[in-house]
């Protein structure tokens, strides 16, 4: 009888100890299986390329595979929502972008909010690029604007999705220049580039990484970029700000976020690993090839503050110019 009671008390004590250790025990063991890094865009674009470089280096440091899983569609809403609804255990992460913010500002209803995520680290910061089909009846930005003004609604442009930062960037350019070009949204940047090369659309807006092979081969014409000045990896892309539109700039970011409720110990482990990778020369070189600018790292709280400020800036901009994005 006494032995039995002692056994029960012992078991209860062990259970209490386990509960007391809680997240710490899990964090010490983490990770015990592969980690998924969800990219809410199609494979092949600048975002996807950068995510794969990051995932490989994260895996090397975590001692497990970090695999990229593409979940494109609805301007990144499908992939973002998938992560928001995933278990908060550190094994499903979001390789996020401005689409996390823009989806909530440009759509009537989305099934998630910024508060559904914990910002771990911003790792990439870059401009947006515009290119044209090789047979387009213009050869540079000024000629494009002139042609579009003379032929309103005749030209089309492709983007990686409605409500994405590249869509916003092009719409801002249209507003600034007073031109009308029809938007054709795609499920990712890579297919939008392919169809522009094929002549199904006249122009494409997106990342430089997926455009560069076709620019070099002469299948796409470089038209312009939305940074304040050209970058070393794409000197053939002139800054719109330097072509009669001073101050015009639209940049985009990428960073890693975890579902809300992820244990603090795991959040810290992941943040530290991502920051270490982000500051490495190896990742900086890989990101540079995608048109990214250096020193993009923001960790934890600083990343969260940045997201909040960006959301306020975008809300003001969209309300001011009354932009709307089709689903």
Short mmCIF file of N, CA, C and O in Angstrom, two decimals, residues 33-119:
data_model
loop_
_atom_site.label_atom_id
_atom_site.label_comp_id
_atom_site.label_asym_id
_atom_site.label_seq_id
_atom_site.Cartn_x
_atom_site.Cartn_y
_atom_site.Cartn_z
N UNK A 33 13.91 17.00 -35.90
CA UNK A 33 13.45 16.57 -37.24
C UNK A 33 13.65 17.74 -38.19
O UNK A 33 13.97 18.86 -37.77
N UNK A 34 13.48 17.54 -39.49
CA UNK A 34 13.67 18.62 -40.46
C UNK A 34 12.72 19.80 -40.20
O UNK A 34 11.61 19.64 -39.68
N UNK A 35 13.17 20.98 -40.60
CA UNK A 35 12.40 22.21 -40.47
C UNK A 35 11.95 22.64 -41.86
O UNK A 35 12.71 22.56 -42.82
N UNK A 36 10.69 23.11 -41.97
CA UNK A 36 10.17 23.60 -43.25
C UNK A 36 10.22 25.12 -43.28
O UNK A 36 9.78 25.78 -42.33
N UNK A 37 10.74 25.67 -44.35
CA UNK A 37 10.73 27.11 -44.58
C UNK A 37 9.80 27.35 -45.76
O UNK A 37 10.12 27.02 -46.90
N UNK A 38 8.62 27.88 -45.47
CA UNK A 38 7.59 28.05 -46.49
C UNK A 38 7.79 29.35 -47.26
O UNK A 38 7.89 30.44 -46.66
N UNK A 39 7.88 29.24 -48.57
CA UNK A 39 7.97 30.40 -49.47
C UNK A 39 6.62 30.52 -50.17
O UNK A 39 6.23 29.61 -50.91
N UNK A 40 5.89 31.62 -49.96
CA UNK A 40 4.54 31.72 -50.54
C UNK A 40 4.52 32.17 -52.00
O UNK A 40 3.58 32.83 -52.43
N UNK A 41 5.56 31.82 -52.73
CA UNK A 41 5.65 32.14 -54.16
C UNK A 41 6.16 30.91 -54.90
O UNK A 41 6.69 29.97 -54.30
N UNK A 42 6.03 30.94 -56.23
CA UNK A 42 6.47 29.83 -57.05
C UNK A 42 8.00 29.72 -57.05
O UNK A 42 8.69 30.70 -56.79
N UNK A 43 8.52 28.52 -57.35
CA UNK A 43 9.99 28.36 -57.42
C UNK A 43 10.59 29.21 -58.53
O UNK A 43 9.93 29.54 -59.51
N UNK A 44 11.87 29.56 -58.34
CA UNK A 44 12.61 30.20 -59.42
C UNK A 44 12.77 31.70 -59.33
O UNK A 44 13.62 32.27 -60.01
N UNK A 45 11.96 32.37 -58.50
CA UNK A 45 12.07 33.81 -58.36
C UNK A 45 13.16 34.20 -57.37
O UNK A 45 13.75 33.36 -56.69
N UNK A 46 13.41 35.50 -57.26
CA UNK A 46 14.47 36.00 -56.37
C UNK A 46 14.19 35.60 -54.92
O UNK A 46 15.11 35.23 -54.18
N UNK A 47 12.93 35.68 -54.51
CA UNK A 47 12.57 35.31 -53.13
C UNK A 47 12.89 33.85 -52.88
O UNK A 47 13.47 33.48 -51.85
N UNK A 48 12.53 32.99 -53.81
CA UNK A 48 12.77 31.56 -53.68
C UNK A 48 14.27 31.24 -53.68
O UNK A 48 14.75 30.45 -52.86
N UNK A 49 15.01 31.89 -54.56
CA UNK A 49 16.45 31.66 -54.65
C UNK A 49 17.14 32.04 -53.34
O UNK A 49 17.98 31.30 -52.81
N UNK A 50 16.76 33.19 -52.80
CA UNK A 50 17.35 33.65 -51.55
C UNK A 50 16.97 32.74 -50.39
O UNK A 50 17.80 32.43 -49.52
N UNK A 51 15.72 32.28 -50.37
CA UNK A 51 15.26 31.39 -49.30
C UNK A 51 16.03 30.07 -49.30
O UNK A 51 16.37 29.54 -48.24
N UNK A 52 16.31 29.55 -50.47
CA UNK A 52 17.03 28.28 -50.56
C UNK A 52 18.48 28.41 -50.07
O UNK A 52 19.01 27.50 -49.42
N UNK A 53 19.10 29.54 -50.37
CA UNK A 53 20.46 29.77 -49.86
C UNK A 53 20.44 29.86 -48.34
O UNK A 53 21.29 29.27 -47.66
N UNK A 54 19.48 30.59 -47.81
CA UNK A 54 19.35 30.73 -46.36
C UNK A 54 19.07 29.38 -45.70
O UNK A 54 19.68 29.03 -44.68
N UNK A 55 18.15 28.60 -46.27
CA UNK A 55 17.76 27.32 -45.69
C UNK A 55 18.95 26.37 -45.59
O UNK A 55 19.12 25.68 -44.57
N UNK A 56 19.76 26.31 -46.63
CA UNK A 56 20.93 25.42 -46.62
C UNK A 56 21.87 25.78 -45.47
O UNK A 56 22.34 24.91 -44.72
N UNK A 57 22.14 27.06 -45.29
CA UNK A 57 23.08 27.49 -44.25
C UNK A 57 22.48 27.38 -42.85
O UNK A 57 23.18 27.10 -41.88
N UNK A 58 21.16 27.57 -42.74
CA UNK A 58 20.50 27.34 -41.45
C UNK A 58 20.60 25.88 -41.05
O UNK A 58 20.90 25.55 -39.89
N UNK A 59 20.36 25.00 -42.02
CA UNK A 59 20.42 23.57 -41.74
C UNK A 59 21.80 23.14 -41.27
O UNK A 59 21.93 22.31 -40.36
N UNK A 60 22.84 23.69 -41.89
CA UNK A 60 24.21 23.35 -41.49
C UNK A 60 24.45 23.69 -40.03
O UNK A 60 25.13 22.96 -39.30
N UNK A 61 23.87 24.80 -39.57
CA UNK A 61 24.10 25.24 -38.20
C UNK A 61 23.17 24.59 -37.20
O UNK A 61 23.52 24.39 -36.03
N UNK A 62 21.97 24.23 -37.64
CA UNK A 62 21.01 23.59 -36.74
C UNK A 62 21.25 22.08 -36.63
O UNK A 62 20.74 21.43 -35.72
N UNK A 63 21.98 21.53 -37.58
CA UNK A 63 22.24 20.09 -37.57
C UNK A 63 21.08 19.26 -38.08
O UNK A 63 20.94 18.09 -37.74
N UNK A 64 20.24 19.87 -38.92
CA UNK A 64 19.13 19.14 -39.53
C UNK A 64 18.82 19.78 -40.87
O UNK A 64 19.30 20.88 -41.18
N UNK A 65 18.03 19.11 -41.69
CA UNK A 65 17.65 19.68 -42.97
C UNK A 65 16.62 20.79 -42.77
O UNK A 65 15.65 20.64 -42.03
N UNK A 66 16.84 21.91 -43.44
CA UNK A 66 15.83 22.96 -43.53
C UNK A 66 15.41 23.00 -44.99
O UNK A 66 16.20 23.37 -45.86
N UNK A 67 14.20 22.57 -45.26
CA UNK A 67 13.74 22.41 -46.64
C UNK A 67 12.77 23.53 -47.02
O UNK A 67 11.91 23.92 -46.23
N UNK A 68 12.91 24.02 -48.22
CA UNK A 68 12.01 25.05 -48.74
C UNK A 68 10.77 24.37 -49.33
O UNK A 68 10.88 23.43 -50.11
N UNK A 69 9.62 24.87 -48.94
CA UNK A 69 8.35 24.36 -49.47
C UNK A 69 7.61 25.53 -50.09
O UNK A 69 7.24 26.49 -49.40
N UNK A 70 7.39 25.50 -51.40
CA UNK A 70 6.70 26.57 -52.10
C UNK A 70 5.19 26.38 -52.03
O UNK A 70 4.68 25.31 -52.36
N UNK A 71 4.49 27.43 -51.60
CA UNK A 71 3.03 27.40 -51.55
C UNK A 71 2.50 28.72 -52.13
O UNK A 71 2.11 29.63 -51.39
N UNK A 72 2.53 28.84 -53.47
CA UNK A 72 2.12 30.10 -54.10
C UNK A 72 0.61 30.23 -54.22
O UNK A 72 -0.14 29.27 -54.04
N UNK A 73 0.18 31.44 -54.55
CA UNK A 73 -1.22 31.67 -54.86
C UNK A 73 -1.84 32.79 -54.05
O UNK A 73 -1.46 33.04 -52.91
N UNK A 74 -2.80 33.49 -54.68
CA UNK A 74 -3.57 34.56 -54.03
C UNK A 74 -2.67 35.65 -53.46
O UNK A 74 -2.89 36.14 -52.35
N UNK A 75 -1.65 36.04 -54.23
CA UNK A 75 -0.76 37.09 -53.77
C UNK A 75 -0.05 36.74 -52.48
O UNK A 75 0.17 37.60 -51.62
N UNK A 76 0.33 35.47 -52.33
CA UNK A 76 1.08 34.94 -51.18
C UNK A 76 0.18 34.56 -50.00
O UNK A 76 0.65 34.01 -49.00
N UNK A 77 -1.12 34.81 -50.09
CA UNK A 77 -2.02 34.54 -48.96
C UNK A 77 -2.05 33.06 -48.60
O UNK A 77 -2.07 32.70 -47.41
N UNK A 78 -2.02 32.17 -49.59
CA UNK A 78 -2.12 30.73 -49.32
C UNK A 78 -0.96 30.25 -48.46
O UNK A 78 -1.14 29.57 -47.45
N UNK A 79 0.26 30.63 -48.84
CA UNK A 79 1.43 30.19 -48.08
C UNK A 79 1.50 30.81 -46.71
O UNK A 79 1.85 30.15 -45.72
N UNK A 80 1.18 32.10 -46.61
CA UNK A 80 1.22 32.79 -45.32
C UNK A 80 0.21 32.15 -44.36
O UNK A 80 0.51 31.89 -43.19
N UNK A 81 -0.99 31.89 -44.86
CA UNK A 81 -2.04 31.30 -44.02
C UNK A 81 -1.65 29.90 -43.55
O UNK A 81 -1.95 29.50 -42.42
N UNK A 82 -0.97 29.15 -44.42
CA UNK A 82 -0.53 27.81 -44.05
C UNK A 82 0.37 27.85 -42.82
O UNK A 82 0.21 27.07 -41.88
N UNK A 83 1.30 28.78 -42.81
CA UNK A 83 2.22 28.89 -41.67
C UNK A 83 1.48 29.41 -40.44
O UNK A 83 1.70 28.92 -39.32
N UNK A 84 0.59 30.37 -40.62
CA UNK A 84 -0.16 30.92 -39.49
C UNK A 84 -0.94 29.83 -38.75
O UNK A 84 -1.10 29.90 -37.53
N UNK A 85 -1.41 28.83 -39.49
CA UNK A 85 -2.21 27.77 -38.90
C UNK A 85 -1.39 26.53 -38.53
O UNK A 85 -1.94 25.53 -38.07
N UNK A 86 -0.08 26.59 -38.72
CA UNK A 86 0.79 25.46 -38.38
C UNK A 86 1.07 25.41 -36.88
O UNK A 86 0.93 26.42 -36.18
N UNK A 87 1.49 24.24 -36.39
CA UNK A 87 1.85 24.11 -34.98
C UNK A 87 3.00 25.04 -34.65
O UNK A 87 3.99 25.10 -35.39
N UNK A 88 2.91 25.76 -33.53
CA UNK A 88 3.99 26.69 -33.15
C UNK A 88 5.13 25.97 -32.44
O UNK A 88 5.41 26.24 -31.27
N UNK A 89 5.80 25.09 -33.16
CA UNK A 89 6.82 24.25 -32.54
C UNK A 89 8.21 24.46 -33.14
O UNK A 89 9.15 23.74 -32.81
N UNK A 90 8.33 25.44 -34.05
CA UNK A 90 9.63 25.73 -34.65
C UNK A 90 9.95 24.90 -35.88
O UNK A 90 11.04 25.05 -36.44
N UNK A 91 9.01 24.07 -36.31
CA UNK A 91 9.29 23.20 -37.45
C UNK A 91 8.64 23.67 -38.76
O UNK A 91 8.90 23.10 -39.81
N UNK A 92 7.82 24.72 -38.68
CA UNK A 92 7.26 25.33 -39.88
C UNK A 92 7.43 26.84 -39.75
O UNK A 92 6.86 27.47 -38.85
N UNK A 93 8.23 27.42 -40.65
CA UNK A 93 8.55 28.84 -40.60
C UNK A 93 8.15 29.50 -41.92
O UNK A 93 8.02 28.83 -42.94
N UNK A 94 7.95 30.80 -41.87
CA UNK A 94 7.58 31.57 -43.06
C UNK A 94 8.77 32.40 -43.54
O UNK A 94 9.38 33.12 -42.75
N UNK A 95 9.09 32.27 -44.82
CA UNK A 95 10.03 33.21 -45.43
C UNK A 95 9.17 34.33 -45.98
O UNK A 95 8.66 34.29 -47.09
N UNK A 96 8.96 35.34 -45.13
CA UNK A 96 7.97 36.36 -45.41
C UNK A 96 8.49 37.53 -46.22
O UNK A 96 9.68 37.67 -46.48
N UNK A 97 7.55 38.38 -46.61
CA UNK A 97 7.87 39.57 -47.40
C UNK A 97 6.81 40.62 -47.12
O UNK A 97 5.95 40.46 -46.25
N UNK A 98 6.86 41.71 -47.89
CA UNK A 98 5.86 42.77 -47.77
C UNK A 98 4.45 42.25 -47.98
O UNK A 98 3.48 42.89 -47.56
N UNK A 99 4.31 41.10 -48.63
CA UNK A 99 2.98 40.54 -48.87
C UNK A 99 2.23 40.24 -47.58
O UNK A 99 1.00 40.24 -47.57
N UNK A 100 2.95 39.98 -46.50
CA UNK A 100 2.31 39.78 -45.20
C UNK A 100 1.51 41.02 -44.82
O UNK A 100 0.41 40.92 -44.26
N UNK A 101 2.06 42.18 -45.12
CA UNK A 101 1.42 43.45 -44.80
C UNK A 101 0.40 43.83 -45.87
O UNK A 101 -0.76 44.14 -45.58
N UNK A 102 0.83 43.79 -47.13
CA UNK A 102 -0.01 44.26 -48.22
C UNK A 102 -1.30 43.45 -48.37
O UNK A 102 -2.35 44.01 -48.71
N UNK A 103 -1.24 42.16 -48.09
CA UNK A 103 -2.45 41.34 -48.21
C UNK A 103 -3.55 41.83 -47.28
O UNK A 103 -4.74 41.74 -47.61
N UNK A 104 -3.16 42.37 -46.14
CA UNK A 104 -4.16 42.85 -45.17
C UNK A 104 -4.67 44.26 -45.50
O UNK A 104 -5.73 44.66 -45.03
N UNK A 105 -3.93 44.98 -46.32
CA UNK A 105 -4.31 46.34 -46.67
C UNK A 105 -5.04 46.42 -48.00
O UNK A 105 -5.74 47.41 -48.26
N UNK A 106 -4.87 45.42 -48.85
CA UNK A 106 -5.40 45.50 -50.20
C UNK A 106 -6.51 44.50 -50.49
O UNK A 106 -7.09 44.53 -51.56
N UNK A 107 -6.80 43.64 -49.56
CA UNK A 107 -7.86 42.65 -49.76
C UNK A 107 -8.94 42.83 -48.70
O UNK A 107 -8.66 43.21 -47.57
N UNK A 108 -10.16 42.53 -49.08
CA UNK A 108 -11.27 42.74 -48.16
C UNK A 108 -11.18 41.84 -46.94
O UNK A 108 -11.57 42.21 -45.83
N UNK A 109 -10.64 40.65 -47.13
CA UNK A 109 -10.58 39.70 -46.02
C UNK A 109 -9.43 38.73 -46.21
O UNK A 109 -9.28 38.13 -47.27
N UNK A 110 -8.60 38.57 -45.19
CA UNK A 110 -7.56 37.54 -45.18
C UNK A 110 -7.67 36.77 -43.88
O UNK A 110 -8.09 37.32 -42.86
N UNK A 111 -7.30 35.49 -43.88
CA UNK A 111 -7.51 34.64 -42.71
C UNK A 111 -6.41 34.72 -41.65
O UNK A 111 -6.27 33.82 -40.83
N UNK A 112 -5.60 35.75 -41.66
CA UNK A 112 -4.51 35.88 -40.70
C UNK A 112 -4.23 37.36 -40.45
O UNK A 112 -4.75 38.24 -41.15
N UNK A 113 -3.40 37.63 -39.44
CA UNK A 113 -2.98 38.99 -39.14
C UNK A 113 -1.51 38.98 -38.77
O UNK A 113 -0.94 37.91 -38.49
N UNK A 114 -0.88 40.13 -38.75
CA UNK A 114 0.53 40.22 -38.37
C UNK A 114 0.76 39.62 -36.99
O UNK A 114 1.79 38.98 -36.73
N UNK A 115 -0.21 39.80 -36.09
CA UNK A 115 -0.07 39.28 -34.72
C UNK A 115 -0.02 37.76 -34.65
O UNK A 115 0.32 37.19 -33.60
N UNK A 116 -0.33 37.09 -35.75
CA UNK A 116 -0.27 35.62 -35.78
C UNK A 116 1.15 35.11 -35.99
O UNK A 116 1.36 33.90 -36.08
N UNK A 117 2.13 36.03 -36.05
CA UNK A 117 3.52 35.64 -36.30
C UNK A 117 4.47 36.29 -35.30
O UNK A 117 4.20 37.38 -34.79
N UNK A 118 5.59 35.62 -35.09
CA UNK A 118 6.70 36.17 -34.31
C UNK A 118 7.83 36.49 -35.27
O UNK A 118 8.36 35.58 -35.92
N UNK A 119 8.22 37.76 -35.41
CA UNK A 119 9.33 38.11 -36.29
C UNK A 119 10.66 37.59 -35.72
O UNK A 119 11.00 37.88 -34.58
#
